[in-house]
CSV table of C-alpha atoms in Angstrom, one decimal:
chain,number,residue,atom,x,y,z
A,1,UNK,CA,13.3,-14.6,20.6
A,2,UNK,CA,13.4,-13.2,16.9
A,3,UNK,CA,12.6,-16.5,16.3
A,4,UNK,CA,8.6,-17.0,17.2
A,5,UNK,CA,7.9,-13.9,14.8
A,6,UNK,CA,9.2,-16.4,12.0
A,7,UNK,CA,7.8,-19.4,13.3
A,8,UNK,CA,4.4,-17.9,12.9
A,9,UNK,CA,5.1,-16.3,9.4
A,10,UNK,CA,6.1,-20.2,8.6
A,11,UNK,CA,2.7,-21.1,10.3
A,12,UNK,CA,0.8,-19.1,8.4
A,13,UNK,CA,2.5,-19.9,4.5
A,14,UNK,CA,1.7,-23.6,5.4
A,15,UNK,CA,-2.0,-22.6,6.5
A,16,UNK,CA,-2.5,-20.6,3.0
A,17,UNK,CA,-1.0,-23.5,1.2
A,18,UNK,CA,-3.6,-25.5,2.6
A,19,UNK,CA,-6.1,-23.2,2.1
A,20,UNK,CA,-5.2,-23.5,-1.3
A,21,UNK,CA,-5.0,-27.4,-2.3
A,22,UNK,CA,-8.2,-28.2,-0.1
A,23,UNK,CA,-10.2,-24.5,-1.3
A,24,UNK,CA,-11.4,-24.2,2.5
A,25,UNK,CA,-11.4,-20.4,3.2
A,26,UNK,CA,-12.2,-20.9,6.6
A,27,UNK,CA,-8.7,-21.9,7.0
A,28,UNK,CA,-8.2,-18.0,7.5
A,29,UNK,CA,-9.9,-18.6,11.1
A,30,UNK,CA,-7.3,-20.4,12.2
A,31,UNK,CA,-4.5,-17.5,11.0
A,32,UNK,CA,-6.6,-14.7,12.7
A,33,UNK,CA,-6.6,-16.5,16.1
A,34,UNK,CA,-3.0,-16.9,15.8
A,35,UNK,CA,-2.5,-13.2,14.8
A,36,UNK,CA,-4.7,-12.2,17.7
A,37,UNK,CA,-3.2,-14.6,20.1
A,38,UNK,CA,0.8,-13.1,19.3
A,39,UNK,CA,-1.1,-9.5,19.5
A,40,UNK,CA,-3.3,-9.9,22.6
A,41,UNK,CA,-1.0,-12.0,24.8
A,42,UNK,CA,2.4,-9.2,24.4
A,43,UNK,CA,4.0,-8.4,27.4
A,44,UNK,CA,5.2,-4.7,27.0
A,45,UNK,CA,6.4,-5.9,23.0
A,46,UNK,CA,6.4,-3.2,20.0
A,47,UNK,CA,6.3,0.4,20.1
A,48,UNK,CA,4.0,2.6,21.9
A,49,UNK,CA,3.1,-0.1,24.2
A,50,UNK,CA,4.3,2.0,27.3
A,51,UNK,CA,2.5,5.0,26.0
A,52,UNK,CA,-1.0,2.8,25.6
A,53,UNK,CA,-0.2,1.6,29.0
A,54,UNK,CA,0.2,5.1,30.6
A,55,UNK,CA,-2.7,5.8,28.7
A,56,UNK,CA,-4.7,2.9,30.7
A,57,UNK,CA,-3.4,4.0,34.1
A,58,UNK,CA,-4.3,7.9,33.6
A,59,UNK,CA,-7.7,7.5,33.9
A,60,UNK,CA,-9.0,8.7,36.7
A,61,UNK,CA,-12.9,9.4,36.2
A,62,UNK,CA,-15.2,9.8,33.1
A,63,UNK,CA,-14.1,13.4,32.6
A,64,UNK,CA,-10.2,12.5,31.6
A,65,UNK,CA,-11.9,10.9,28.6
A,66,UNK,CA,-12.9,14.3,27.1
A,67,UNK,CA,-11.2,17.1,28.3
A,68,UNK,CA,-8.1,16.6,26.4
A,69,UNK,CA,-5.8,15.6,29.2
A,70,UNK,CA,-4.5,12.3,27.9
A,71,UNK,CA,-3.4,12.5,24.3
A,72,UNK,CA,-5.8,10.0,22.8
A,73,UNK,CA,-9.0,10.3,21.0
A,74,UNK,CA,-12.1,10.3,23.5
A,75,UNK,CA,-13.2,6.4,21.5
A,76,UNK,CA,-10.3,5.1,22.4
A,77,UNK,CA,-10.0,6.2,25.9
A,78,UNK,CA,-14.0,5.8,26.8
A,79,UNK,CA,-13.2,2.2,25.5
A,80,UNK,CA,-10.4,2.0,28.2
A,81,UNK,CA,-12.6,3.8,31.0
A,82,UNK,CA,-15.2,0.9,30.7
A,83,UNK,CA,-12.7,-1.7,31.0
A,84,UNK,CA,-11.5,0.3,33.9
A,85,UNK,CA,-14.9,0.4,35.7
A,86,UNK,CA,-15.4,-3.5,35.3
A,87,UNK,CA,-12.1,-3.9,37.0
A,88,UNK,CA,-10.1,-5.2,34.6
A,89,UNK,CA,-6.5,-4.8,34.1
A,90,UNK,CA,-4.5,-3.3,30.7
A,91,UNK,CA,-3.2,-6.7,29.6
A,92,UNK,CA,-7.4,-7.8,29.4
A,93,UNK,CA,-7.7,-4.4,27.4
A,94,UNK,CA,-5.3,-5.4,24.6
A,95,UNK,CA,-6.1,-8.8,24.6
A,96,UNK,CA,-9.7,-7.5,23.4
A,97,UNK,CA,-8.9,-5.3,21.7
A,98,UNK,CA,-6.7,-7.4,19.6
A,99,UNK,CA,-9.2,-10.1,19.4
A,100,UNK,CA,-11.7,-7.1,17.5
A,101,UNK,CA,-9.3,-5.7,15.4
A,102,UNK,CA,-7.9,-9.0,13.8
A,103,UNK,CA,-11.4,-10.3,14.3
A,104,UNK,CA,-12.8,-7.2,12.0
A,105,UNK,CA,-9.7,-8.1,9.6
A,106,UNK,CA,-10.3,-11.4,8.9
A,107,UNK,CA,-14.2,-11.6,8.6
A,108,UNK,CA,-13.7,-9.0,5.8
A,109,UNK,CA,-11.0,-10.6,3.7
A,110,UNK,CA,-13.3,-14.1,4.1
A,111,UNK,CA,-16.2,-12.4,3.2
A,112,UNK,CA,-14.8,-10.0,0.1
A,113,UNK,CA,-11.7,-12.4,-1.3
A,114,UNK,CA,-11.3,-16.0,-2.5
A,115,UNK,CA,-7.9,-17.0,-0.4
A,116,UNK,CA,-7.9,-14.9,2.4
A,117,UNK,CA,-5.3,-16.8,4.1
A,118,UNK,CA,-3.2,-15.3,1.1
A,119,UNK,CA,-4.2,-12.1,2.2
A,120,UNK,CA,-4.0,-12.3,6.0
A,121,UNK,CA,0.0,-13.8,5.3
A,122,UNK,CA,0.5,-10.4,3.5
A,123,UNK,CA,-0.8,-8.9,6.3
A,124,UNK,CA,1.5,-9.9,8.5
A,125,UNK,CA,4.4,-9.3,6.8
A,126,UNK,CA,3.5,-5.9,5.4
A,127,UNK,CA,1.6,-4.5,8.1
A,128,UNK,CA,1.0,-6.0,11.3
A,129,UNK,CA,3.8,-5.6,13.8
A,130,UNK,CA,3.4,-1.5,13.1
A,131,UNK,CA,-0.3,-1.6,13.5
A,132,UNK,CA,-1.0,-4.6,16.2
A,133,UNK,CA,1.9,-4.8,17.5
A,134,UNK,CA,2.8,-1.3,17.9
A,135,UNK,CA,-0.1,1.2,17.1
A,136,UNK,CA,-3.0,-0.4,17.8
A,137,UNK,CA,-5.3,2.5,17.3
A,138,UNK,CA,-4.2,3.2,13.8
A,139,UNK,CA,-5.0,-0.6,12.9
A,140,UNK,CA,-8.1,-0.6,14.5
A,141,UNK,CA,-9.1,2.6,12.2
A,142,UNK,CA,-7.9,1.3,9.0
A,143,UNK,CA,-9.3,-2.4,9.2
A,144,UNK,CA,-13.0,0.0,10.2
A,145,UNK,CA,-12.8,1.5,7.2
A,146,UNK,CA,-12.6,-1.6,5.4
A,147,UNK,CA,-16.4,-1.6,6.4
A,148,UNK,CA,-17.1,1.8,5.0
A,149,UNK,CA,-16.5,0.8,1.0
A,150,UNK,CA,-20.0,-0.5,0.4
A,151,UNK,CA,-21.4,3.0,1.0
A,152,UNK,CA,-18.7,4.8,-1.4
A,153,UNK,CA,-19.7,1.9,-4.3
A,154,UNK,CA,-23.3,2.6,-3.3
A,155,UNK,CA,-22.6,6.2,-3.2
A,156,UNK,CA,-24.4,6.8,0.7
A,157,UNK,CA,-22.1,9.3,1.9
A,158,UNK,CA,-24.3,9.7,4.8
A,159,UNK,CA,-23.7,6.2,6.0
A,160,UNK,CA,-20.1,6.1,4.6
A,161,UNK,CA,-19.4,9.2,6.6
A,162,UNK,CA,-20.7,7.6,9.9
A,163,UNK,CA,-18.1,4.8,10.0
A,164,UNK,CA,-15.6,7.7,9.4
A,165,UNK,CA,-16.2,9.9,12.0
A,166,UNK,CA,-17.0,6.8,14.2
A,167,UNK,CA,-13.1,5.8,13.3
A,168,UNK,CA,-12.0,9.1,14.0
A,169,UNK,CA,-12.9,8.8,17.8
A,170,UNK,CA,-9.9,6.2,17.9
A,171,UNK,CA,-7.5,8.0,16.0
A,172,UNK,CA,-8.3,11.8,14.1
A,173,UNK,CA,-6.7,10.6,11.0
A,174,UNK,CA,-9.5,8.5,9.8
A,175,UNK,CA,-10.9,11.9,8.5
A,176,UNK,CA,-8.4,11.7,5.8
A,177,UNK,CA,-10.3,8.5,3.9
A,178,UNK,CA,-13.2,11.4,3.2
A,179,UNK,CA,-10.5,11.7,0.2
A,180,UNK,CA,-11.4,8.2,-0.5
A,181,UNK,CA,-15.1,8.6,-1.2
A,182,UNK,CA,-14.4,11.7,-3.0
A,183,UNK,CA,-11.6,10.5,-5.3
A,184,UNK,CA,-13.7,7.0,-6.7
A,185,UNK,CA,-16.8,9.0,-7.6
A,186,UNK,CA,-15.8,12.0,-8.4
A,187,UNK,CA,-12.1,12.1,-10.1
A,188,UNK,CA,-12.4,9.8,-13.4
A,189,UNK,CA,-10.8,6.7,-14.2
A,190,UNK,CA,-6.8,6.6,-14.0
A,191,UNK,CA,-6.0,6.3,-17.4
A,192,UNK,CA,-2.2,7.2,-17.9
A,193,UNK,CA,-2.6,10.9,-18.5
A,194,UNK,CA,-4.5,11.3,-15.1
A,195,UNK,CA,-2.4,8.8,-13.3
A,196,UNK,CA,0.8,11.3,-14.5
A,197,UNK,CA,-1.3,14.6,-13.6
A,198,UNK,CA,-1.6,13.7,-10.7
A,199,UNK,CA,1.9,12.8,-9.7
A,200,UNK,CA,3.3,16.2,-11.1
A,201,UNK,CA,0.6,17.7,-8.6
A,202,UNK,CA,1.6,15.9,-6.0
A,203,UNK,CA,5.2,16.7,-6.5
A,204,UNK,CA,4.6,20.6,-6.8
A,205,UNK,CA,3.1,20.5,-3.8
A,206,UNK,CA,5.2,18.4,-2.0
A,207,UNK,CA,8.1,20.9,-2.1
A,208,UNK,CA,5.6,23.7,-1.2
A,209,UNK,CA,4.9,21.6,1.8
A,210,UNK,CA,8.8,21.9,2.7
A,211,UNK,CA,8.6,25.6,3.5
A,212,UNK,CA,6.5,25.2,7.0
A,213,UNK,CA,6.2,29.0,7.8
A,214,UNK,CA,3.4,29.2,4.3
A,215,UNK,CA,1.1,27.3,6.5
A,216,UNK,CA,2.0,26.9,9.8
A,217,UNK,CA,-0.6,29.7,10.9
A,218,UNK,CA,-3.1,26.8,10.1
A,219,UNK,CA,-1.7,24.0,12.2
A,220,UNK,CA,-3.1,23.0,15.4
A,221,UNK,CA,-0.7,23.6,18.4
A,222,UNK,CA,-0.6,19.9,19.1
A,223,UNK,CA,0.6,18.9,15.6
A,224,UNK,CA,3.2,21.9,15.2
A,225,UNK,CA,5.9,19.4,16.3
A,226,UNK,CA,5.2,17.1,13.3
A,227,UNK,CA,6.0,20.2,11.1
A,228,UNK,CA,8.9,21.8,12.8
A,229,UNK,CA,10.8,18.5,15.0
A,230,UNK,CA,13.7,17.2,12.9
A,231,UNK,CA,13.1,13.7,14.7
A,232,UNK,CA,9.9,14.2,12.3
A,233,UNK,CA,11.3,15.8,9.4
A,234,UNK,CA,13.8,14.2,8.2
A,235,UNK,CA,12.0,12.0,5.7
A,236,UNK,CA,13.8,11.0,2.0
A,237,UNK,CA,10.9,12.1,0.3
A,238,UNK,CA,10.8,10.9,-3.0
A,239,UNK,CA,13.4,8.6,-2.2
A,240,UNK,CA,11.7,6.9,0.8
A,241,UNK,CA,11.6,3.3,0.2
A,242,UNK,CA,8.0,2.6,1.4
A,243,UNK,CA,6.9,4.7,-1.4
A,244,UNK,CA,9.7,3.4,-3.6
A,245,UNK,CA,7.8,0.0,-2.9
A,246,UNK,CA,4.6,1.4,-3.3
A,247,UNK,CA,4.6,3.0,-6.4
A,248,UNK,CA,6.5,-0.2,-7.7
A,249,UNK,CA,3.2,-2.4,-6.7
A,250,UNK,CA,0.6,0.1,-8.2
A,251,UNK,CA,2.9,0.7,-11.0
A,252,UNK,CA,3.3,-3.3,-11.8
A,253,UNK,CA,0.0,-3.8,-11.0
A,254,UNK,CA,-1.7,-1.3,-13.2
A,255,UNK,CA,0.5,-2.1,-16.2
A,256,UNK,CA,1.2,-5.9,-16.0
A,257,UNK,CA,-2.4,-7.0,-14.9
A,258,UNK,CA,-6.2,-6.6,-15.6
A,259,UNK,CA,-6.7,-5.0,-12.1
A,260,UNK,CA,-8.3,-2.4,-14.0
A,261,UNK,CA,-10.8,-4.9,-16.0
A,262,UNK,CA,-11.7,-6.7,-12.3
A,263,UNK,CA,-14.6,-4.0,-11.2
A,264,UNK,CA,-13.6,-4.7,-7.2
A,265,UNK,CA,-9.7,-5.0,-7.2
A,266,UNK,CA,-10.1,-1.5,-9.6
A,267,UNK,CA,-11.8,-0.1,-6.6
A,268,UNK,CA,-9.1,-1.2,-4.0
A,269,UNK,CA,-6.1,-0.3,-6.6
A,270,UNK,CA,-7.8,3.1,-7.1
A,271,UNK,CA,-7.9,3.5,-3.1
A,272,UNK,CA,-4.2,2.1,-2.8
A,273,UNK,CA,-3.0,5.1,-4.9
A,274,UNK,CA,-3.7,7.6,-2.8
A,275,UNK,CA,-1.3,6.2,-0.4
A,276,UNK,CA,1.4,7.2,-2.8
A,277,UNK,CA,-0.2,10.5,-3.2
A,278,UNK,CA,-0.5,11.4,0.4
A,279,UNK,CA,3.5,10.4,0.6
A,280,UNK,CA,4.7,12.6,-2.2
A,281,UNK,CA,2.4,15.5,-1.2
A,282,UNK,CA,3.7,15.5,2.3
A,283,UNK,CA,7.4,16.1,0.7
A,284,UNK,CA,10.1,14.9,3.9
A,285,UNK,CA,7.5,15.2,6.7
A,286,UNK,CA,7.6,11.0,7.0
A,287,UNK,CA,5.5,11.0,10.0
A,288,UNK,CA,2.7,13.0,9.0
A,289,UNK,CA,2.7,11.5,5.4
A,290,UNK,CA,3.2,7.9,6.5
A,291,UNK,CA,0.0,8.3,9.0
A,292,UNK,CA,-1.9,10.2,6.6
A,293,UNK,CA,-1.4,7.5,4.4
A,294,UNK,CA,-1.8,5.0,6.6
A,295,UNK,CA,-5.1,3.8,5.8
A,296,UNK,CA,-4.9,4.0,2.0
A,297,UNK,CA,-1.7,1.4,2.3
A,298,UNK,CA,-3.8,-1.1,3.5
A,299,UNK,CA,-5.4,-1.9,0.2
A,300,UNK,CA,-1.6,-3.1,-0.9
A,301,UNK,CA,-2.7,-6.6,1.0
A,302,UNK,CA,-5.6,-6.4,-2.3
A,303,UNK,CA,-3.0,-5.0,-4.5
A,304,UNK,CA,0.1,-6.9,-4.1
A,305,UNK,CA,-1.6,-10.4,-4.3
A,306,UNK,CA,-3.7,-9.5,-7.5
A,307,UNK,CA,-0.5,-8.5,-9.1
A,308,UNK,CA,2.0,-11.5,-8.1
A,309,UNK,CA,-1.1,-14.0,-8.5
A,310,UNK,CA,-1.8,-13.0,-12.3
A,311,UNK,CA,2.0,-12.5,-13.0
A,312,UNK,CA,2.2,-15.7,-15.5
A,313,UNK,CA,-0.4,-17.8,-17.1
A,314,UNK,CA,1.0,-20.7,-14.6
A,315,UNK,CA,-1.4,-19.7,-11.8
A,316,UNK,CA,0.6,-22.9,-9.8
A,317,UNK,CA,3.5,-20.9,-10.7
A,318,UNK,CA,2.2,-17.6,-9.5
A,319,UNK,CA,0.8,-19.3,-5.9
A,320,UNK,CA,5.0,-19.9,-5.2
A,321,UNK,CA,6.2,-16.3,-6.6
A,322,UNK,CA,3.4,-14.6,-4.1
A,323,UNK,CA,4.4,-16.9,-1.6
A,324,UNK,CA,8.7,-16.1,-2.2
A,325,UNK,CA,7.8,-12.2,-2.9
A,326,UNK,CA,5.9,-12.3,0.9
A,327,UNK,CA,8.8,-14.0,2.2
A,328,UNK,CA,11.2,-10.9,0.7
A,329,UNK,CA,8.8,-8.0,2.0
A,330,UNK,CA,8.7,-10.0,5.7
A,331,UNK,CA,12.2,-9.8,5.5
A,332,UNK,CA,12.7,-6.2,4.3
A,333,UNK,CA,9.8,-4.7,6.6
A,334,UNK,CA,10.6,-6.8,9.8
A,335,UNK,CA,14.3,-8.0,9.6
A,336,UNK,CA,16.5,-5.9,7.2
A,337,UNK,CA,14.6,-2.4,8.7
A,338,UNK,CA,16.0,-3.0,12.3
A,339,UNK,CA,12.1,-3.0,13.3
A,340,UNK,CA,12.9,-6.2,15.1
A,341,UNK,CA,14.8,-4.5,18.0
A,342,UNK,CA,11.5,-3.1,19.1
A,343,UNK,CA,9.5,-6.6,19.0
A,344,UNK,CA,12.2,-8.4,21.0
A,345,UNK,CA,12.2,-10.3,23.0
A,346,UNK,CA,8.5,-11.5,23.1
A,347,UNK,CA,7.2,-11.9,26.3
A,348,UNK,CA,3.9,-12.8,27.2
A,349,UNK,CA,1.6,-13.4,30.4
A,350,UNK,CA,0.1,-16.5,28.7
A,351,UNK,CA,2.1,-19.0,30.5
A,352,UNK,CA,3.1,-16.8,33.6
């Protein structure tokens, strides 16, 4: 059943090489129904499905939503409660709420980039079978914030900080893009020096991180375990291969390309490094660095295609390295990984 994950990642090349030789962006339409479709029709497929579904059967009244019973954010589990009261079952819930997040995704990347079936094939391969297929909160938060960068370039941190804390009611670690606002107005441009300061920094601090009982005090008792669990622990800090990756993208991309000349893709490549940040500062605590970081990684689906598509003068040239170097990070993220056990087999209710 491997098989219909690569059927759609075949689906969706030959839908962005259309999108390309006819220049019809609405092309990307097509790929978000698909994405929403393989997200909202699962059948108990990816991680932390059985946990969203004990989630859904939980609620009892309006109160369970607040008073910190169920381990969810009160958004998230008001957003269940209605669907609750209008009688509809789980599998209705993630169908919508699939439908809203890939929905959100796709009007953006149509709206903000010129192939954004390029961007939404990324997507998929780099992202989407952690987020929709398995965390669904933490992909519903970072695609939000996509909708909150208008008010950091306009500088309305009012506004801006509205969509944040509106994110943070689906999952507490939308908080952490507040860093985002902060660091594009506020810490000057990355020239080299800065771009080195600020990995040194991040380094010292990431082996401070490593001695839990200089900060533990300050944790919240439902977090401890993040800090003191092996299971959570037992990161390879700066040898962890998402960052490897990542730093390899911002890297390439800030030395090989004029991401820093293109005023928007600056912005998102400026975003993107904090991902990096976040990951060394966190030193081996993997799960608390990759979810901090979480939202700042997103901006690779800007980064990754800016860099690969302005790689040669032969921009025919660069559409087939994009498409091959997509292909490779599909296979490394979703295949090579082992992820695949968790996605398999696909079942769905759609022709039950």
């Amino acid at each position: 059943m491997m098989l219909v994950y690569i059927f759609i990642f075949l689906i969706l090349l030959l839908l962005s090489t259309f999108e390309i030789l006819f220049k019809n962006k609405k092309i990307v339409f097509i790929n978000g129904s698909v994405l929403a479709a393989l997200a909202g029709f699962r059948y108990r497929s990816g991680y932390d499905f059985n946990n969203y579904s004990n989630f859904y059967d939980e609620l009892n009244d309006i109160g369970d939503v607040f008073n910190g019973s169920i381990d969810a954010e009160s958004g998230y589990l008001f957003l269940n409660y209605l669907f609750i009261k209008l009688g509809l079952n789980f599998y209705t819930f993630v169908l919508f709420f699939s439908i809203v997040s890939i929905g959100l995704l796709v009007f953006f990347v149509y709206k903000n980039t010129s192939y954004p079936s390029l961007i939404l094939l990324y997507y998929y391969a780099r992202f989407f079978f952690a987020r929709d297929m398995g965390q669904i909160r933490a992909s519903f938060v970072s695609i939000l914030l996509l909708y909150s960068l208008k008010y950091i370039k306009k500088k309305e941190p009012i506004k801006f900080l509205l969509v944040v804390l509106f994110a943070s009611t689906f999952h507490i670690t939308a908080l952490i893009f507040i860093l985002a606002y902060l660091f594009k107005n506020y810490f000057p441009q990355l020239d080299k020096k800065n771009v080195l300061l600020l990995l040194g920094a991040t380094v010292v601090i990431g082996v401070i991180v490593q001695i839990p009982n200089l900060y533990l005090w300050a944790v919240p008792y439902r977090y401890i375990g993040y800090f003191t669990n092996p299971t959570f622990t037992g990161g390879k800090w700066l040898l962890n291969p998402v960052l490897l990756m990542q730093m390899l993208i911002f890297l390439g991309a800030y030395l090989f390309s004029d991401i820093q000349e293109d005023k928007q893709f600056a912005f998102y490549h400026k975003i993107y490094f904090l991902a990096s940040l976040i990951l060394i500062s966190f030193g081996d605590l993997a799960t608390v660095g990759g979810r901090l970081s979480s939202p700042f990684a997103t901006y690779e689906m800007f980064v990754a295609p800016y860099f690969i598509l302005s790689f040669t003068r032969n921009k025919l040239l660069n559409v087939f390295l994009f498409l091959g170097f997509t292909v490779v990070i599909f296979f490394i993220i979703f295949i090579f990984s082992g992820d695949y056990v968790f996605f398999t087999p696909y079942d769905t209710l759609l022709f039950e």
